[in-house]
PDB file of C-alpha atoms in Angstrom:
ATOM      1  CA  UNK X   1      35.629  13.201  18.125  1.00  0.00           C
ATOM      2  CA  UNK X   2      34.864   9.681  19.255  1.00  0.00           C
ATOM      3  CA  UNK X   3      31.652   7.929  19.612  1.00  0.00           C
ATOM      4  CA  UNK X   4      30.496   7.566  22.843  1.00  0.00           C
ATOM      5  CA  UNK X   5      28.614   4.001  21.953  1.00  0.00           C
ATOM      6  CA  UNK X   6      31.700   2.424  20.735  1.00  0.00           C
ATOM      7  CA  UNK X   7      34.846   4.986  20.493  1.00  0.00           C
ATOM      8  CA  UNK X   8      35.279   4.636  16.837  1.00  0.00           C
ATOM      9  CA  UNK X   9      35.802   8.302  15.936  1.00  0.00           C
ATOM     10  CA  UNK X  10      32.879  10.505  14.102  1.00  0.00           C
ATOM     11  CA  UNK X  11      33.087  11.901  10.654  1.00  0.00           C
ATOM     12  CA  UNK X  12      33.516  15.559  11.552  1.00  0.00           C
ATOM     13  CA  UNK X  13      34.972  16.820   8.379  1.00  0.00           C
ATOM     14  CA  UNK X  14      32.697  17.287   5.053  1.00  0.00           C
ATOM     15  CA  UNK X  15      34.109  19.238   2.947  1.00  0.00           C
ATOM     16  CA  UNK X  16      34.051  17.418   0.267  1.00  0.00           C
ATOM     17  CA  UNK X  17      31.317  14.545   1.642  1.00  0.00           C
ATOM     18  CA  UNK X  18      27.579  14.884   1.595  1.00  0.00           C
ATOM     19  CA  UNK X  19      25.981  15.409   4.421  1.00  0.00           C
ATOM     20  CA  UNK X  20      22.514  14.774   5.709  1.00  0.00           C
ATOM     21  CA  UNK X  21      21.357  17.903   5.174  1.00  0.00           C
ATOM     22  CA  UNK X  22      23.012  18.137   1.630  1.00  0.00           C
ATOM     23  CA  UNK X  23      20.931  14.678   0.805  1.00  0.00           C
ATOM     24  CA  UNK X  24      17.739  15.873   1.968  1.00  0.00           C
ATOM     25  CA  UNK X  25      17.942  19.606   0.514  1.00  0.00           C
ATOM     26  CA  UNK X  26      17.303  20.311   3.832  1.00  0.00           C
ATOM     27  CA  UNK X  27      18.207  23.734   2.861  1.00  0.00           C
ATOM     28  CA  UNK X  28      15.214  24.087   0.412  1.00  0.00           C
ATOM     29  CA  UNK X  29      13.011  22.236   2.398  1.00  0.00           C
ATOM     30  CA  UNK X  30      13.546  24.338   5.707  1.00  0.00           C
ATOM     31  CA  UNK X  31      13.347  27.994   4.415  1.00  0.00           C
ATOM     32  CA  UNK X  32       9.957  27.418   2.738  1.00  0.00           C
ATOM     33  CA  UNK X  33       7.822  28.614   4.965  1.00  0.00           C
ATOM     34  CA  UNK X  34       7.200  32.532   4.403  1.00  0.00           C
ATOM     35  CA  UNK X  35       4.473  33.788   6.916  1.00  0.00           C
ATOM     36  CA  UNK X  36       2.233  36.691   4.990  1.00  0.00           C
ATOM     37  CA  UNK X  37       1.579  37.982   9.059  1.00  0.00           C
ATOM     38  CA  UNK X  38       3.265  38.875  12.205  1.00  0.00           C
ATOM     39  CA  UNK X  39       0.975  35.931  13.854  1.00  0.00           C
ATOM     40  CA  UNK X  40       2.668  33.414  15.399  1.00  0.00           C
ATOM     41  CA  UNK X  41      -0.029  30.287  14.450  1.00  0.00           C
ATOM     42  CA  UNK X  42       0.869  31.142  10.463  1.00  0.00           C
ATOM     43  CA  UNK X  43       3.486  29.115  11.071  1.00  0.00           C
ATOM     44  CA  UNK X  44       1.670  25.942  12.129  1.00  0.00           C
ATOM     45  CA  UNK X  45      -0.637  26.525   9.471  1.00  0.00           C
ATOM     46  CA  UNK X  46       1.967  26.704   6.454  1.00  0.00           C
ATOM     47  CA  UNK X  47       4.182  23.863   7.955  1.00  0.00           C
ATOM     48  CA  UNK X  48       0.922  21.603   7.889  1.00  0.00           C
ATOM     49  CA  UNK X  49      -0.049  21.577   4.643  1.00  0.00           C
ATOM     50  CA  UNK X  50       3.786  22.080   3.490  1.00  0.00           C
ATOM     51  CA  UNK X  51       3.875  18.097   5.412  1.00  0.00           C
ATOM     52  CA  UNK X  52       0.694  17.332   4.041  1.00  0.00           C
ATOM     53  CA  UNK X  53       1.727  17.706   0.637  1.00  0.00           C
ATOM     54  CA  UNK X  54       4.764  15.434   1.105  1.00  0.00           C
ATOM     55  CA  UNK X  55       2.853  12.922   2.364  1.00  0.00           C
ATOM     56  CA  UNK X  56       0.772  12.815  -0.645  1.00  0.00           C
ATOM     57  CA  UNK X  57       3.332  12.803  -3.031  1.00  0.00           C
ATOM     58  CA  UNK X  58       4.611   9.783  -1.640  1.00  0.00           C
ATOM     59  CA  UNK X  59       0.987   8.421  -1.597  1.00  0.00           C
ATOM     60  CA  UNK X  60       1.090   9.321  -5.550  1.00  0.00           C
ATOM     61  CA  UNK X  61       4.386   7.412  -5.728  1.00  0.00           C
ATOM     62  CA  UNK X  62       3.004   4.068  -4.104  1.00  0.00           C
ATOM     63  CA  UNK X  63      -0.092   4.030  -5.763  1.00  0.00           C
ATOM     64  CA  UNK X  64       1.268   4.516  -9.285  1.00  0.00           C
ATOM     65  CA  UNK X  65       3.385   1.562  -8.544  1.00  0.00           C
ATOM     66  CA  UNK X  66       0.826  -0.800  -7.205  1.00  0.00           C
ATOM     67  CA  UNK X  67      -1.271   0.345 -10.160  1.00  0.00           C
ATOM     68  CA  UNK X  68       1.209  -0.830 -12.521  1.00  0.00           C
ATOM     69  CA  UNK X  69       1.980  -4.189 -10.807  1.00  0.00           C
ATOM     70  CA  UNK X  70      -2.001  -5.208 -10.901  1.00  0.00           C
ATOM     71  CA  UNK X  71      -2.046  -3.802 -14.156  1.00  0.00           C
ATOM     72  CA  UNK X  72       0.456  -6.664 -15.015  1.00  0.00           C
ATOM     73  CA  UNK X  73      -1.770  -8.952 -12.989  1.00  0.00           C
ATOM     74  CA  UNK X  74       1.063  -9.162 -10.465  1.00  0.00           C
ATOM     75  CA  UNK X  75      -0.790  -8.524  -7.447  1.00  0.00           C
ATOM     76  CA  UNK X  76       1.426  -9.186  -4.449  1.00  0.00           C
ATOM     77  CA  UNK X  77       4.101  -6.321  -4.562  1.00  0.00           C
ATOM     78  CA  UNK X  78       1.043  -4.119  -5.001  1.00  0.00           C
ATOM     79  CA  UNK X  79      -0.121  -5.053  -1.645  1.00  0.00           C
ATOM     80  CA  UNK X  80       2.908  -3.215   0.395  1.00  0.00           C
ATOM     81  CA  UNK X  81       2.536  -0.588  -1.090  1.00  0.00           C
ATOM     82  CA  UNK X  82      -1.177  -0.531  -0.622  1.00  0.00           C
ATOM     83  CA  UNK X  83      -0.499  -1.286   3.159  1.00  0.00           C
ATOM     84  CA  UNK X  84       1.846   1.728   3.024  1.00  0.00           C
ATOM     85  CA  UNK X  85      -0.764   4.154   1.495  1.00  0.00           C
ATOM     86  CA  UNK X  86      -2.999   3.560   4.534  1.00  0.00           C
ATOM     87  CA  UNK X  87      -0.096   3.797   7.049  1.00  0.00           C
ATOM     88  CA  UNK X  88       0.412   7.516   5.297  1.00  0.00           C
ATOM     89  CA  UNK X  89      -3.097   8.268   5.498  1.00  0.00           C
ATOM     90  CA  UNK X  90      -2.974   7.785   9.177  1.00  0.00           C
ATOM     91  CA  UNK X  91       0.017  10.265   9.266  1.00  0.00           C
ATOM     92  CA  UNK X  92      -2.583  12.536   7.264  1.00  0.00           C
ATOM     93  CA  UNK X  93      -5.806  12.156   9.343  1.00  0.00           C
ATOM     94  CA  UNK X  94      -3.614  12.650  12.740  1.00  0.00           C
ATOM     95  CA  UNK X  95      -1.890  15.989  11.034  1.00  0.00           C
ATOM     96  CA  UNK X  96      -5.699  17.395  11.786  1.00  0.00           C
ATOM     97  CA  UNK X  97      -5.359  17.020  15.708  1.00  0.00           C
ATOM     98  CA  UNK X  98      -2.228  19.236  15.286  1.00  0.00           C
ATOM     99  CA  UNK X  99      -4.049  21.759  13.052  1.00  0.00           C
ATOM    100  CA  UNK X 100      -7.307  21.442  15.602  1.00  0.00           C
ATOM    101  CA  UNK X 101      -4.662  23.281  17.971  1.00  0.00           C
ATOM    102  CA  UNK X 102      -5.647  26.501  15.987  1.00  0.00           C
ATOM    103  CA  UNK X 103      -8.764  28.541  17.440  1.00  0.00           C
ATOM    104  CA  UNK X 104     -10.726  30.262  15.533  1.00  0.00           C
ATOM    105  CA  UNK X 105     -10.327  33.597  17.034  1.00  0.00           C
ATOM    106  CA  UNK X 106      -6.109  32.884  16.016  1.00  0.00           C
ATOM    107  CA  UNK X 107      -7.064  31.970  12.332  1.00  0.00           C
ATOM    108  CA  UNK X 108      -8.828  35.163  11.816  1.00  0.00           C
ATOM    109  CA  UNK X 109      -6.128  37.428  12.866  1.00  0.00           C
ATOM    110  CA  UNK X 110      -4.393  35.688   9.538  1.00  0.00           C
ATOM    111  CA  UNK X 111      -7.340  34.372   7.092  1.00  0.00           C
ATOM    112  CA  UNK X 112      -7.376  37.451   5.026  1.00  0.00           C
ATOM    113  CA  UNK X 113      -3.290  37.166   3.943  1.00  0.00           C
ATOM    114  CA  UNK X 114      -4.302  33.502   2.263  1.00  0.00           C
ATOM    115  CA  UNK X 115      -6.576  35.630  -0.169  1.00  0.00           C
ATOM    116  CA  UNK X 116      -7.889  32.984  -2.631  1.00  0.00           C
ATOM    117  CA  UNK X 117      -5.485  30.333  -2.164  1.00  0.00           C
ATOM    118  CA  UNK X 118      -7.068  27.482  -0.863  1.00  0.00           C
ATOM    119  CA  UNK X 119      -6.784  23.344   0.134  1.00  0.00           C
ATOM    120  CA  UNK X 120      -9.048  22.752  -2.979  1.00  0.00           C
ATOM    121  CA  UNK X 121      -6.094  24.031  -5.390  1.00  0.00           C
ATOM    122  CA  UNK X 122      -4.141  21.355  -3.963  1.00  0.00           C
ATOM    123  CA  UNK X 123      -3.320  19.053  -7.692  1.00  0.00           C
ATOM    124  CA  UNK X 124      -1.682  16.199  -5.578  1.00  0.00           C
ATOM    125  CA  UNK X 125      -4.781  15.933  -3.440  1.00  0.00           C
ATOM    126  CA  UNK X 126      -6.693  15.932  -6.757  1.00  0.00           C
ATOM    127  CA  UNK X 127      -4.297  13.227  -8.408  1.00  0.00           C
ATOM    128  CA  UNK X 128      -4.911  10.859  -5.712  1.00  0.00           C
ATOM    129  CA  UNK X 129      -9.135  11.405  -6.002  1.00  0.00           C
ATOM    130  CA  UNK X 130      -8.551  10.735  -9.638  1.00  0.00           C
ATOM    131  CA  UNK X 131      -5.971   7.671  -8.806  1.00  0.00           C
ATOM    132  CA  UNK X 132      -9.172   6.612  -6.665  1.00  0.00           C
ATOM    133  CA  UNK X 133     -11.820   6.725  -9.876  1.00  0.00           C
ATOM    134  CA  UNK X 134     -13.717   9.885  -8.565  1.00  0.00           C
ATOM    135  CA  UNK X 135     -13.041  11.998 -11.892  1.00  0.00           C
ATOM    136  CA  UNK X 136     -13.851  15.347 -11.989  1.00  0.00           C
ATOM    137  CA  UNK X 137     -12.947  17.069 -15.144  1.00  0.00           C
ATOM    138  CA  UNK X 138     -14.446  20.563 -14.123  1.00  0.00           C
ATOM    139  CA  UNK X 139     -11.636  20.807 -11.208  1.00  0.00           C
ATOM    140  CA  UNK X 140      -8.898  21.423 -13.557  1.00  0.00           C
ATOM    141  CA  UNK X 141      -9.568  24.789 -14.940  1.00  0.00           C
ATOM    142  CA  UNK X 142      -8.509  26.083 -11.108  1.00  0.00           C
ATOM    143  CA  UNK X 143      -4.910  24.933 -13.336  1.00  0.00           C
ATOM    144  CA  UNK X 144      -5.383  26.901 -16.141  1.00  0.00           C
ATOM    145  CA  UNK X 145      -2.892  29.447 -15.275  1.00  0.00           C
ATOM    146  CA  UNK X 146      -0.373  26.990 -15.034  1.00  0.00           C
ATOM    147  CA  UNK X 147       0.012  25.121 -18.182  1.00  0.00           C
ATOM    148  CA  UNK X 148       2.275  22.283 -16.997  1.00  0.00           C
ATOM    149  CA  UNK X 149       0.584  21.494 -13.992  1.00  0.00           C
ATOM    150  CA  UNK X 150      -2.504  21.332 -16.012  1.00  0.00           C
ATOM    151  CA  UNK X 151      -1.345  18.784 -18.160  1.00  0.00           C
ATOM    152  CA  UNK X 152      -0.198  16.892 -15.684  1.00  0.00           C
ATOM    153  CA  UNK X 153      -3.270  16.557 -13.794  1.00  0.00           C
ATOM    154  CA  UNK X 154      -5.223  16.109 -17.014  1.00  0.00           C
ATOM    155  CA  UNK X 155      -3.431  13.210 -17.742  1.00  0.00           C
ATOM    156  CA  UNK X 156      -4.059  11.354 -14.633  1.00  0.00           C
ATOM    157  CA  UNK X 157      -7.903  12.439 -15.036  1.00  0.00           C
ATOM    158  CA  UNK X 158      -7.094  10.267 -18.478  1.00  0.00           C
ATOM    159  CA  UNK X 159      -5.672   7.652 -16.982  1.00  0.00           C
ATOM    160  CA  UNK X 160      -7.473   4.018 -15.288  1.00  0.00           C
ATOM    161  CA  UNK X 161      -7.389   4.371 -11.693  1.00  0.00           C
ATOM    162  CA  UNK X 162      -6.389   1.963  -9.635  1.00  0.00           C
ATOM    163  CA  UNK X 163      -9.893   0.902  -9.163  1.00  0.00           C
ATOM    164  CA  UNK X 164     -10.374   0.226 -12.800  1.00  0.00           C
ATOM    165  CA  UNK X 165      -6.970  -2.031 -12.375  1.00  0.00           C
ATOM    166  CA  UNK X 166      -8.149  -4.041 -10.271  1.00  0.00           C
ATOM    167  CA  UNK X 167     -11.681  -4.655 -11.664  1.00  0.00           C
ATOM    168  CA  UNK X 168      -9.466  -5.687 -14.944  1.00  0.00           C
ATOM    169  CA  UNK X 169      -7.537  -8.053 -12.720  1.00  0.00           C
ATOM    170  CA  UNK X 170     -10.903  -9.755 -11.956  1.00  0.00           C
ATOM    171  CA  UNK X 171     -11.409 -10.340 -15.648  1.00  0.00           C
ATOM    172  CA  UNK X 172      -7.789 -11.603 -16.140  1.00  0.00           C
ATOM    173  CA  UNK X 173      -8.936 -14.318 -13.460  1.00  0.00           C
ATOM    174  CA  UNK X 174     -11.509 -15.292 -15.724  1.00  0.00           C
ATOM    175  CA  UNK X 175     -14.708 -13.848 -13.777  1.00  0.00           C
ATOM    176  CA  UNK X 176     -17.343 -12.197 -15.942  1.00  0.00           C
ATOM    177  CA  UNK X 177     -17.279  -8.465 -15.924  1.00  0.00           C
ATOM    178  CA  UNK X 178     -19.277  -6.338 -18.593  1.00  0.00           C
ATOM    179  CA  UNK X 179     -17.019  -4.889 -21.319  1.00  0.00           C
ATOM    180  CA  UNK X 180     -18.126  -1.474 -20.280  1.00  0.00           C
ATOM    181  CA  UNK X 181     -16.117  -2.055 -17.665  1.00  0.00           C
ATOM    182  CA  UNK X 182     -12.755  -2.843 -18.977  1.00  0.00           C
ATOM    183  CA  UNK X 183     -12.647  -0.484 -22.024  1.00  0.00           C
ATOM    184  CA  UNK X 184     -14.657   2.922 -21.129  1.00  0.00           C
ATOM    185  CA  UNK X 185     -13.569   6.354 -21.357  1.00  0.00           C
ATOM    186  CA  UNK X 186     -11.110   6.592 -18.045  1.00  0.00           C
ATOM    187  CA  UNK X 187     -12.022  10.445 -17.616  1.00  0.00           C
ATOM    188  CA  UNK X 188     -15.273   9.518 -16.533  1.00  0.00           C
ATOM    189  CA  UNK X 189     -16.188   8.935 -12.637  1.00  0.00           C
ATOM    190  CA  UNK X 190     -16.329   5.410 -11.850  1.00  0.00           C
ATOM    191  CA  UNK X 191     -19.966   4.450 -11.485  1.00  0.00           C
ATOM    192  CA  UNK X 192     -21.067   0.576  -9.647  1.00  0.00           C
ATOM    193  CA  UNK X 193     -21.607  -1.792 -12.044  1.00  0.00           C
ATOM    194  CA  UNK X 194     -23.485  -5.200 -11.237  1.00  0.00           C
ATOM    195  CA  UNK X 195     -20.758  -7.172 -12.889  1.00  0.00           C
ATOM    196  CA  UNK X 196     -18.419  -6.191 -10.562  1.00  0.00           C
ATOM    197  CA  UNK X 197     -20.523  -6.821  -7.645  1.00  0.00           C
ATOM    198  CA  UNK X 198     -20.954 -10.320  -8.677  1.00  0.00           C
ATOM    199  CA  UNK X 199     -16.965 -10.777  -9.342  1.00  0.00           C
ATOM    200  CA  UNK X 200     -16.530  -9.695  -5.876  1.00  0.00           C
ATOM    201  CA  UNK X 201     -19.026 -11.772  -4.222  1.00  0.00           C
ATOM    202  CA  UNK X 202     -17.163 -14.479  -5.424  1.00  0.00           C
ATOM    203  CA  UNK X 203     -14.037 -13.507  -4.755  1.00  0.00           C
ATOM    204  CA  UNK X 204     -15.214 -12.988  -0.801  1.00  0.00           C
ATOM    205  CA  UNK X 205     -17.515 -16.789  -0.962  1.00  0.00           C
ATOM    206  CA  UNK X 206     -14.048 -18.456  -2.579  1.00  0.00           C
ATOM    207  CA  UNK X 207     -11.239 -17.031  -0.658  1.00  0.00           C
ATOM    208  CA  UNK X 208      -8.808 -20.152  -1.171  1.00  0.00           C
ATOM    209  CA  UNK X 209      -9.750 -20.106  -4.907  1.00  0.00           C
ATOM    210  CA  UNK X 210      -8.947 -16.217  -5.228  1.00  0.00           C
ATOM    211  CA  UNK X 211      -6.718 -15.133  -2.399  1.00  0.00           C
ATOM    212  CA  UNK X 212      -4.850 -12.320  -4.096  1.00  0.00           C
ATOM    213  CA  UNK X 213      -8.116 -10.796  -5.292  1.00  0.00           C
ATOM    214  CA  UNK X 214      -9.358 -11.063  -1.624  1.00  0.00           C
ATOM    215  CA  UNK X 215      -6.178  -9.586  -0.259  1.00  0.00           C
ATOM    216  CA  UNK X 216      -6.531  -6.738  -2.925  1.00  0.00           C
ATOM    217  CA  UNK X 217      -9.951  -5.920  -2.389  1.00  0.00           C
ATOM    218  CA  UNK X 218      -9.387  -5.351   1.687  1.00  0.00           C
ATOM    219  CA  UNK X 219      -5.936  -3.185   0.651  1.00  0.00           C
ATOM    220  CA  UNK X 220      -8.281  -0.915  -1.341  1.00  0.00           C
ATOM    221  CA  UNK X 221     -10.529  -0.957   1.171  1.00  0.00           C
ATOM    222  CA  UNK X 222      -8.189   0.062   3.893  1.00  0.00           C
ATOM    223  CA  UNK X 223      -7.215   2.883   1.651  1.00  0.00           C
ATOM    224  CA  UNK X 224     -10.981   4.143   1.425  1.00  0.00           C
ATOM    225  CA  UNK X 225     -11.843   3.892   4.461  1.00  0.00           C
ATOM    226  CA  UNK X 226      -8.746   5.814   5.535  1.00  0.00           C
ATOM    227  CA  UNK X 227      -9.562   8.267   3.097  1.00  0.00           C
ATOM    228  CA  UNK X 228     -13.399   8.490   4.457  1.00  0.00           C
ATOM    229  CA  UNK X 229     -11.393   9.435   7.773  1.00  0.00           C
ATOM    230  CA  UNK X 230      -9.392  11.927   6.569  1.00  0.00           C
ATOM    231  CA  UNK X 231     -11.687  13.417   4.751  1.00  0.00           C
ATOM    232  CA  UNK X 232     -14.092  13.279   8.012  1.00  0.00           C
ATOM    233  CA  UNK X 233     -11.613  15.161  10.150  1.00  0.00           C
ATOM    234  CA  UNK X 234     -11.350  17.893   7.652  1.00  0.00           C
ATOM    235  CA  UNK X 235     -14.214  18.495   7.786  1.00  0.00           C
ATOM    236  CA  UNK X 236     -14.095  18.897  11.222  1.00  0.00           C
ATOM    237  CA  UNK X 237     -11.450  20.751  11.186  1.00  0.00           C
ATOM    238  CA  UNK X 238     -12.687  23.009   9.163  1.00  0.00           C
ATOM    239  CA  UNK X 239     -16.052  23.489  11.334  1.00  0.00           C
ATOM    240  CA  UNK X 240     -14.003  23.751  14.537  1.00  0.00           C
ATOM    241  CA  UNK X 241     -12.251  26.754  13.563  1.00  0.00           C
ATOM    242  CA  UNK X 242     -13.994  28.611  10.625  1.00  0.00           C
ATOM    243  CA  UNK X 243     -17.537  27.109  11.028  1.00  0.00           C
ATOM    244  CA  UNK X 244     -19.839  27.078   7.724  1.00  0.00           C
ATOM    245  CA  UNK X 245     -18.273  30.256   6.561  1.00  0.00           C
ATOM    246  CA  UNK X 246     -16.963  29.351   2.994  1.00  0.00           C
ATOM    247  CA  UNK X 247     -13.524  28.361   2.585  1.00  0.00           C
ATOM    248  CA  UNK X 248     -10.811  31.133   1.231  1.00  0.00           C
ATOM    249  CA  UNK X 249     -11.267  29.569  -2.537  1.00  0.00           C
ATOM    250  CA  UNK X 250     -14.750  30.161  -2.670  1.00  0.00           C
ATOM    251  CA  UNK X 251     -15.883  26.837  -1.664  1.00  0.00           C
ATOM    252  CA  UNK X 252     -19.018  25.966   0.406  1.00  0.00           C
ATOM    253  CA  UNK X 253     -16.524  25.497   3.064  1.00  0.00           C
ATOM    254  CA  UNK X 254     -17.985  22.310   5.480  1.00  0.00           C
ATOM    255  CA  UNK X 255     -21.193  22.039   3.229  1.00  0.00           C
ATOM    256  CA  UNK X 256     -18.635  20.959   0.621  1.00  0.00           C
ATOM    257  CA  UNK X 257     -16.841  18.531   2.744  1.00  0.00           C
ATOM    258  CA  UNK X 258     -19.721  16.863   4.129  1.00  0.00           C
ATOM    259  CA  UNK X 259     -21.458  16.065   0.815  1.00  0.00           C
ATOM    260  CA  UNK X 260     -17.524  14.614  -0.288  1.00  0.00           C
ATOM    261  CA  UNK X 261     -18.536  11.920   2.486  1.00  0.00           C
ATOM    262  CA  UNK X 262     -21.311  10.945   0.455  1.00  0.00           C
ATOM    263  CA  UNK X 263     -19.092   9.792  -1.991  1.00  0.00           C
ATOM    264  CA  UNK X 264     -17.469   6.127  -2.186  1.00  0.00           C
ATOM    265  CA  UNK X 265     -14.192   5.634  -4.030  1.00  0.00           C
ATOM    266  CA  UNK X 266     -14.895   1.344  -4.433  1.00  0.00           C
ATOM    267  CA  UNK X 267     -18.859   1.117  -3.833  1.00  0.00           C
ATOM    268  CA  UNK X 268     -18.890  -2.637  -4.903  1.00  0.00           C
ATOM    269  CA  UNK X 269     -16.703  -3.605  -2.144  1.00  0.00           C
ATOM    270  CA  UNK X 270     -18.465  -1.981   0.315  1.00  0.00           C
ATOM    271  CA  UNK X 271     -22.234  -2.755  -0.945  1.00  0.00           C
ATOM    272  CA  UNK X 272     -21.084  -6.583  -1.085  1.00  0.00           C
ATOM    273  CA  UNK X 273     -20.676  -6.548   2.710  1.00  0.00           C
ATOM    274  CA  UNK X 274     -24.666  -6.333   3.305  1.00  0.00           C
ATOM    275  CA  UNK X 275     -24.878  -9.275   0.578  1.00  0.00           C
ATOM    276  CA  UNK X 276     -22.185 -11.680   1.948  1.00  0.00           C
TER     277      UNK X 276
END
């Protein structure tokens, strides 16, 4: 077969060559999606959070690699892949408009087969809050029954977030930040420190002197303001088709959500924008 662009012929024969679907397990990947009803919107529903997920494992991937790099004070390959966890997060927040599709008189007709599974069971999701600084040690006993998975998202609840990284970067530049700071016990959710504030006000009034704490700061802040929006059009979500009924897990359902908006994952960098 030839190629219409430029008549060089087309690999037709794989028999013993990897194909595109071979490299991308396409075959794994694409019979995944088991619908517990006969209703036809099951399938948007499954294939949404199925893309979801994917998403945020490669948001788990970039952020443990910018963590690393500003962990070794090496701050500029951290900020592509920064840039790329907000360009995901987009992909994220937009997935919503295609699950806003759903009514709520469709959902119903297949709520009940979900029994108590449930968006709040999702450990990547959790990962990333904890790669963020909100720790939460209480949400890992919904991974009791699985004891690798449970370890695994115990030890990023034990781990510095990337938060805590970069607040160690700021020492490393030689700006004062209180010890409790830089050695505390990482399980614990972050909580604003005026040391920090201070570093970052002069980071912001000295941006020549500290560019690649500057650049870092608005990366993270890109990244928590993206999350603010996804987390925002969840909720929505959520109220559009199920209103303040609570969610299949047992959650509060929107109650829950909304009070998660409360919540900031880098509150220095935001409070310092009223100061500046």
């Amino acid at each position: 077969m030839s190629n219409p662009h430029n008549n060089e012929p087309i690999h037709t024969d794989f028999s013993k060559d990897m194909t595109y679907g071979d490299y991308l397990h396409l075959d794994k990947i694409l019979s995944g999606q088991h619908r517990l009803s006969e209703h036809h919107d099951e399938m948007l529903f499954i294939i949404i959070h199925q893309a979801s997920e994917l998403w945020m494992k490669l948001i788990l991937h970039e952020l443990d690699a910018a963590r690393t790099y500003i962990l070794q004070n090496n701050l500029e390959p951290a900020f592509k892949m920064l840039s790329r966890v907000s360009r995901i997060q987009q992909q994220l927040i937009q997935s919503w408009d295609v699950l806003s599709t759903l009514t709520p008189a469709e959902y119903m007709e297949f709520r009940e087969s979900l029994g108590r599974s449930s968006g709040f069971q999702s450990y990547q999701n959790r990962m990333i809050e904890f790669m963020f600084g909100r720790k939460n040690a209480a949400a890992l006993s919904v991974f009791e029954h699985q004891p690798e998975l449970h370890q695994l998202v115990q030890g990023a609840l034990q781990e510095r977030s990337i938060y805590d990284a970069a607040i160690l970067s700021l020492s490393q530049h030689g700006l004062p930040i209180d010890a409790v700071c830089l050695d505390r016990d990482w399980s614990q959710d972050y909580q604003a420190n005026e040391s920090v504030t201070n570093a970052w006000l002069t980071v912001y009034r000295n941006v020549d002197q500290y560019w690649d704490l500057y650049e870092l700061a608005e990366k993270l802040v890109d990244v928590d303001s993206r999350q603010q929006q996804w987390r925002f059009n969840h909720m929505m979500t959520v109220e559009r088709i199920i209103g303040f009924k609570h969610g299949t897990g047992g959650s509060s359902g929107v109650d829950y959500l909304r009070r998660a908006l409360d919540h900031r994952f880098f509150p220095e960098l935001w409070s310092i924008r009223t100061q500046l």
